[in-house]
């Protein structure tokens, strides 16, 4: 059975950080507490901080059960996708269900803005790996880079993240992701402040990212690798620059359908190389399908730094 049958499950994709990561999307496109200038999913169309169930959690878990029963495999299940997963009210039930059904560890990729909510923190405590974001060390930069929903202050966000890290200590791994945007937070004062904050949070690792994929705001450019390495040395221990894939094909190259590529691209903008490496599809098939989908007007492409990225 094709994974394209599923509404909430995507992948597994070869994640640069997690191995074969099966994604679960709990949030409709594009619902988030933030509207980050660098977001690779595009602009946030539903900017909200109200936690609620956008989908029935039973529907999500039923898909996962079906996926498991078909003998599919992955290394980890990751909650991510078209928006902020902490917005899903039944997150705790879903994480418990993921572990029960798959027996796999669970990773939560979050912008951390809802950790001020006690129930959201309680749910996140069940994850084995948490990857929160922190791109700013002050209110003005937070507004500039993350463009939060009205009523969400930097102070509230930081306090929630601090509380979560405190409560989570000894329970799992926290990899803090910092996204660097030229002209906003790529200067010595900002980096020093972010380094200090990361140390006070006692996270396991700091990972630096930059816009290597087409961002929401097309004027946002990636920071060159050498510069990223320079900023990485401001962190103790040194941060890891994760702004590129180090993935390997999952299996021998296999055939792929238009439907599968459309489904994958509906969750994430990807290049031809991303699709081939992440899914293990035959290069020639993928190339031909992308061409057909472009001709039919079902997908679009954007070029960044000489590389074509495709999106629905
Ligand atoms: S990058 Fe993450 S937090 Fe920022 S707008 Fe996109 S989905 Fe939301």
PDB file of N, CA, C and O in Angstrom, residues 148-179:
ATOM      1  N   UNK A 148       5.297  36.725  15.672  1.00  0.00           N
ATOM      2  CA  UNK A 148       4.343  35.929  16.471  1.00  0.00           C
ATOM      3  C   UNK A 148       2.904  36.411  16.365  1.00  0.00           C
ATOM      4  O   UNK A 148       2.639  37.554  15.974  1.00  0.00           O
ATOM      5  N   UNK A 149       1.978  35.524  16.741  1.00  0.00           N
ATOM      6  CA  UNK A 149       0.565  35.869  16.837  1.00  0.00           C
ATOM      7  C   UNK A 149       0.406  36.992  17.882  1.00  0.00           C
ATOM      8  O   UNK A 149       1.196  37.071  18.833  1.00  0.00           O
ATOM      9  N   UNK A 150      -0.601  37.823  17.724  1.00  0.00           N
ATOM     10  CA  UNK A 150      -0.839  38.926  18.664  1.00  0.00           C
ATOM     11  C   UNK A 150      -0.999  38.361  20.073  1.00  0.00           C
ATOM     12  O   UNK A 150      -1.659  37.339  20.273  1.00  0.00           O
ATOM     13  N   UNK A 151      -0.358  39.013  21.030  1.00  0.00           N
ATOM     14  CA  UNK A 151      -0.513  38.587  22.427  1.00  0.00           C
ATOM     15  C   UNK A 151       0.538  37.578  22.873  1.00  0.00           C
ATOM     16  O   UNK A 151       0.553  37.175  24.038  1.00  0.00           O
ATOM     17  N   UNK A 152       1.407  37.167  21.983  1.00  0.00           N
ATOM     18  CA  UNK A 152       2.466  36.222  22.368  1.00  0.00           C
ATOM     19  C   UNK A 152       3.769  37.008  22.522  1.00  0.00           C
ATOM     20  O   UNK A 152       4.328  37.483  21.542  1.00  0.00           O
ATOM     21  N   UNK A 153       4.222  37.141  23.773  1.00  0.00           N
ATOM     22  CA  UNK A 153       5.428  37.942  24.007  1.00  0.00           C
ATOM     23  C   UNK A 153       6.665  37.053  24.102  1.00  0.00           C
ATOM     24  O   UNK A 153       6.570  35.857  24.403  1.00  0.00           O
ATOM     25  N   UNK A 154       7.805  37.656  23.880  1.00  0.00           N
ATOM     26  CA  UNK A 154       9.059  36.911  24.004  1.00  0.00           C
ATOM     27  C   UNK A 154       9.253  36.425  25.439  1.00  0.00           C
ATOM     28  O   UNK A 154       9.716  35.304  25.671  1.00  0.00           O
ATOM     29  N   UNK A 155       8.882  37.269  26.414  1.00  0.00           N
ATOM     30  CA  UNK A 155       9.056  36.903  27.833  1.00  0.00           C
ATOM     31  C   UNK A 155       8.271  35.632  28.159  1.00  0.00           C
ATOM     32  O   UNK A 155       8.781  34.717  28.819  1.00  0.00           O
ATOM     33  N   UNK A 156       7.029  35.571  27.670  1.00  0.00           N
ATOM     34  CA  UNK A 156       6.171  34.399  27.933  1.00  0.00           C
ATOM     35  C   UNK A 156       6.774  33.154  27.269  1.00  0.00           C
ATOM     36  O   UNK A 156       6.823  32.066  27.858  1.00  0.00           O
ATOM     37  N   UNK A 157       7.253  33.321  26.068  1.00  0.00           N
ATOM     38  CA  UNK A 157       7.860  32.228  25.296  1.00  0.00           C
ATOM     39  C   UNK A 157       9.098  31.687  26.012  1.00  0.00           C
ATOM     40  O   UNK A 157       9.243  30.481  26.260  1.00  0.00           O
ATOM     41  N   UNK A 158       9.983  32.615  26.399  1.00  0.00           N
ATOM     42  CA  UNK A 158      11.227  32.173  27.034  1.00  0.00           C
ATOM     43  C   UNK A 158      10.958  31.505  28.382  1.00  0.00           C
ATOM     44  O   UNK A 158      11.555  30.476  28.714  1.00  0.00           O
ATOM     45  N   UNK A 159      10.029  32.066  29.127  1.00  0.00           N
ATOM     46  CA  UNK A 159       9.717  31.487  30.442  1.00  0.00           C
ATOM     47  C   UNK A 159       9.178  30.053  30.273  1.00  0.00           C
ATOM     48  O   UNK A 159       9.540  29.148  31.021  1.00  0.00           O
ATOM     49  N   UNK A 160       8.339  29.861  29.275  1.00  0.00           N
ATOM     50  CA  UNK A 160       7.788  28.529  29.007  1.00  0.00           C
ATOM     51  C   UNK A 160       8.887  27.545  28.634  1.00  0.00           C
ATOM     52  O   UNK A 160       8.931  26.410  29.118  1.00  0.00           O
ATOM     53  N   UNK A 161       9.810  27.990  27.797  1.00  0.00           N
ATOM     54  CA  UNK A 161      10.911  27.117  27.364  1.00  0.00           C
ATOM     55  C   UNK A 161      11.804  26.766  28.558  1.00  0.00           C
ATOM     56  O   UNK A 161      12.222  25.613  28.725  1.00  0.00           O
ATOM     57  N   UNK A 162      12.062  27.771  29.408  1.00  0.00           N
ATOM     58  CA  UNK A 162      12.884  27.512  30.599  1.00  0.00           C
ATOM     59  C   UNK A 162      12.210  26.491  31.516  1.00  0.00           C
ATOM     60  O   UNK A 162      12.837  25.549  31.995  1.00  0.00           O
ATOM     61  N   UNK A 163      10.899  26.672  31.714  1.00  0.00           N
ATOM     62  CA  UNK A 163      10.149  25.738  32.566  1.00  0.00           C
ATOM     63  C   UNK A 163      10.201  24.326  32.008  1.00  0.00           C
ATOM     64  O   UNK A 163      10.434  23.352  32.734  1.00  0.00           O
ATOM     65  N   UNK A 164       9.985  24.225  30.690  1.00  0.00           N
ATOM     66  CA  UNK A 164       9.985  22.896  30.067  1.00  0.00           C
ATOM     67  C   UNK A 164      11.352  22.226  30.241  1.00  0.00           C
ATOM     68  O   UNK A 164      11.436  21.066  30.639  1.00  0.00           O
ATOM     69  N   UNK A 165      12.409  22.951  29.927  1.00  0.00           N
ATOM     70  CA  UNK A 165      13.752  22.350  30.009  1.00  0.00           C
ATOM     71  C   UNK A 165      14.039  21.875  31.435  1.00  0.00           C
ATOM     72  O   UNK A 165      14.653  20.829  31.635  1.00  0.00           O
ATOM     73  N   UNK A 166      13.579  22.642  32.400  1.00  0.00           N
ATOM     74  CA  UNK A 166      13.765  22.264  33.813  1.00  0.00           C
ATOM     75  C   UNK A 166      13.015  20.967  34.111  1.00  0.00           C
ATOM     76  O   UNK A 166      13.569  20.011  34.660  1.00  0.00           O
ATOM     77  N   UNK A 167      11.752  20.908  33.719  1.00  0.00           N
ATOM     78  CA  UNK A 167      10.920  19.731  34.012  1.00  0.00           C
ATOM     79  C   UNK A 167      11.378  18.490  33.239  1.00  0.00           C
ATOM     80  O   UNK A 167      11.180  17.368  33.678  1.00  0.00           O
ATOM     81  N   UNK A 168      11.980  18.713  32.077  1.00  0.00           N
ATOM     82  CA  UNK A 168      12.338  17.604  31.175  1.00  0.00           C
ATOM     83  C   UNK A 168      13.703  17.001  31.523  1.00  0.00           C
ATOM     84  O   UNK A 168      14.052  15.940  31.036  1.00  0.00           O
ATOM     85  N   UNK A 169      14.470  17.678  32.350  1.00  0.00           N
ATOM     86  CA  UNK A 169      15.844  17.217  32.647  1.00  0.00           C
ATOM     87  C   UNK A 169      15.852  15.760  33.087  1.00  0.00           C
ATOM     88  O   UNK A 169      15.094  15.363  33.966  1.00  0.00           O
ATOM     89  N   UNK A 170      16.714  14.955  32.441  1.00  0.00           N
ATOM     90  CA  UNK A 170      16.834  13.545  32.797  1.00  0.00           C
ATOM     91  C   UNK A 170      15.815  12.660  32.100  1.00  0.00           C
ATOM     92  O   UNK A 170      15.861  11.438  32.191  1.00  0.00           O
ATOM     93  N   UNK A 171      14.878  13.262  31.376  1.00  0.00           N
ATOM     94  CA  UNK A 171      13.822  12.458  30.722  1.00  0.00           C
ATOM     95  C   UNK A 171      14.150  12.146  29.266  1.00  0.00           C
ATOM     96  O   UNK A 171      13.676  11.171  28.713  1.00  0.00           O
ATOM     97  N   UNK A 172      14.909  12.990  28.612  1.00  0.00           N
ATOM     98  CA  UNK A 172      15.192  12.785  27.191  1.00  0.00           C
ATOM     99  C   UNK A 172      16.181  13.822  26.705  1.00  0.00           C
ATOM    100  O   UNK A 172      16.820  14.515  27.500  1.00  0.00           O
ATOM    101  N   UNK A 173      16.264  13.923  25.397  1.00  0.00           N
ATOM    102  CA  UNK A 173      17.278  14.782  24.790  1.00  0.00           C
ATOM    103  C   UNK A 173      16.655  16.071  24.247  1.00  0.00           C
ATOM    104  O   UNK A 173      15.592  16.024  23.625  1.00  0.00           O
ATOM    105  N   UNK A 174      17.331  17.177  24.504  1.00  0.00           N
ATOM    106  CA  UNK A 174      16.863  18.454  23.939  1.00  0.00           C
ATOM    107  C   UNK A 174      17.931  19.008  22.997  1.00  0.00           C
ATOM    108  O   UNK A 174      19.050  19.277  23.412  1.00  0.00           O
ATOM    109  N   UNK A 175      17.574  19.126  21.739  1.00  0.00           N
ATOM    110  CA  UNK A 175      18.460  19.764  20.756  1.00  0.00           C
ATOM    111  C   UNK A 175      17.822  21.096  20.382  1.00  0.00           C
ATOM    112  O   UNK A 175      16.757  21.126  19.764  1.00  0.00           O
ATOM    113  N   UNK A 176      18.488  22.151  20.765  1.00  0.00           N
ATOM    114  CA  UNK A 176      17.946  23.487  20.507  1.00  0.00           C
ATOM    115  C   UNK A 176      18.348  23.937  19.106  1.00  0.00           C
ATOM    116  O   UNK A 176      19.527  23.942  18.760  1.00  0.00           O
ATOM    117  N   UNK A 177      17.351  24.317  18.305  1.00  0.00           N
ATOM    118  CA  UNK A 177      17.677  24.786  16.955  1.00  0.00           C
ATOM    119  C   UNK A 177      17.583  26.304  16.883  1.00  0.00           C
ATOM    120  O   UNK A 177      16.590  26.900  17.304  1.00  0.00           O
ATOM    121  N   UNK A 178      18.637  26.887  16.356  1.00  0.00           N
ATOM    122  CA  UNK A 178      18.667  28.345  16.175  1.00  0.00           C
ATOM    123  C   UNK A 178      18.807  28.614  14.684  1.00  0.00           C
ATOM    124  O   UNK A 178      19.726  28.114  14.037  1.00  0.00           O
ATOM    125  N   UNK A 179      17.886  29.394  14.171  1.00  0.00           N
ATOM    126  CA  UNK A 179      17.903  29.700  12.738  1.00  0.00           C
ATOM    127  C   UNK A 179      18.515  31.088  12.560  1.00  0.00           C
ATOM    128  O   UNK A 179      18.025  32.069  13.127  1.00  0.00           O
TER     129      UNK A 179
END
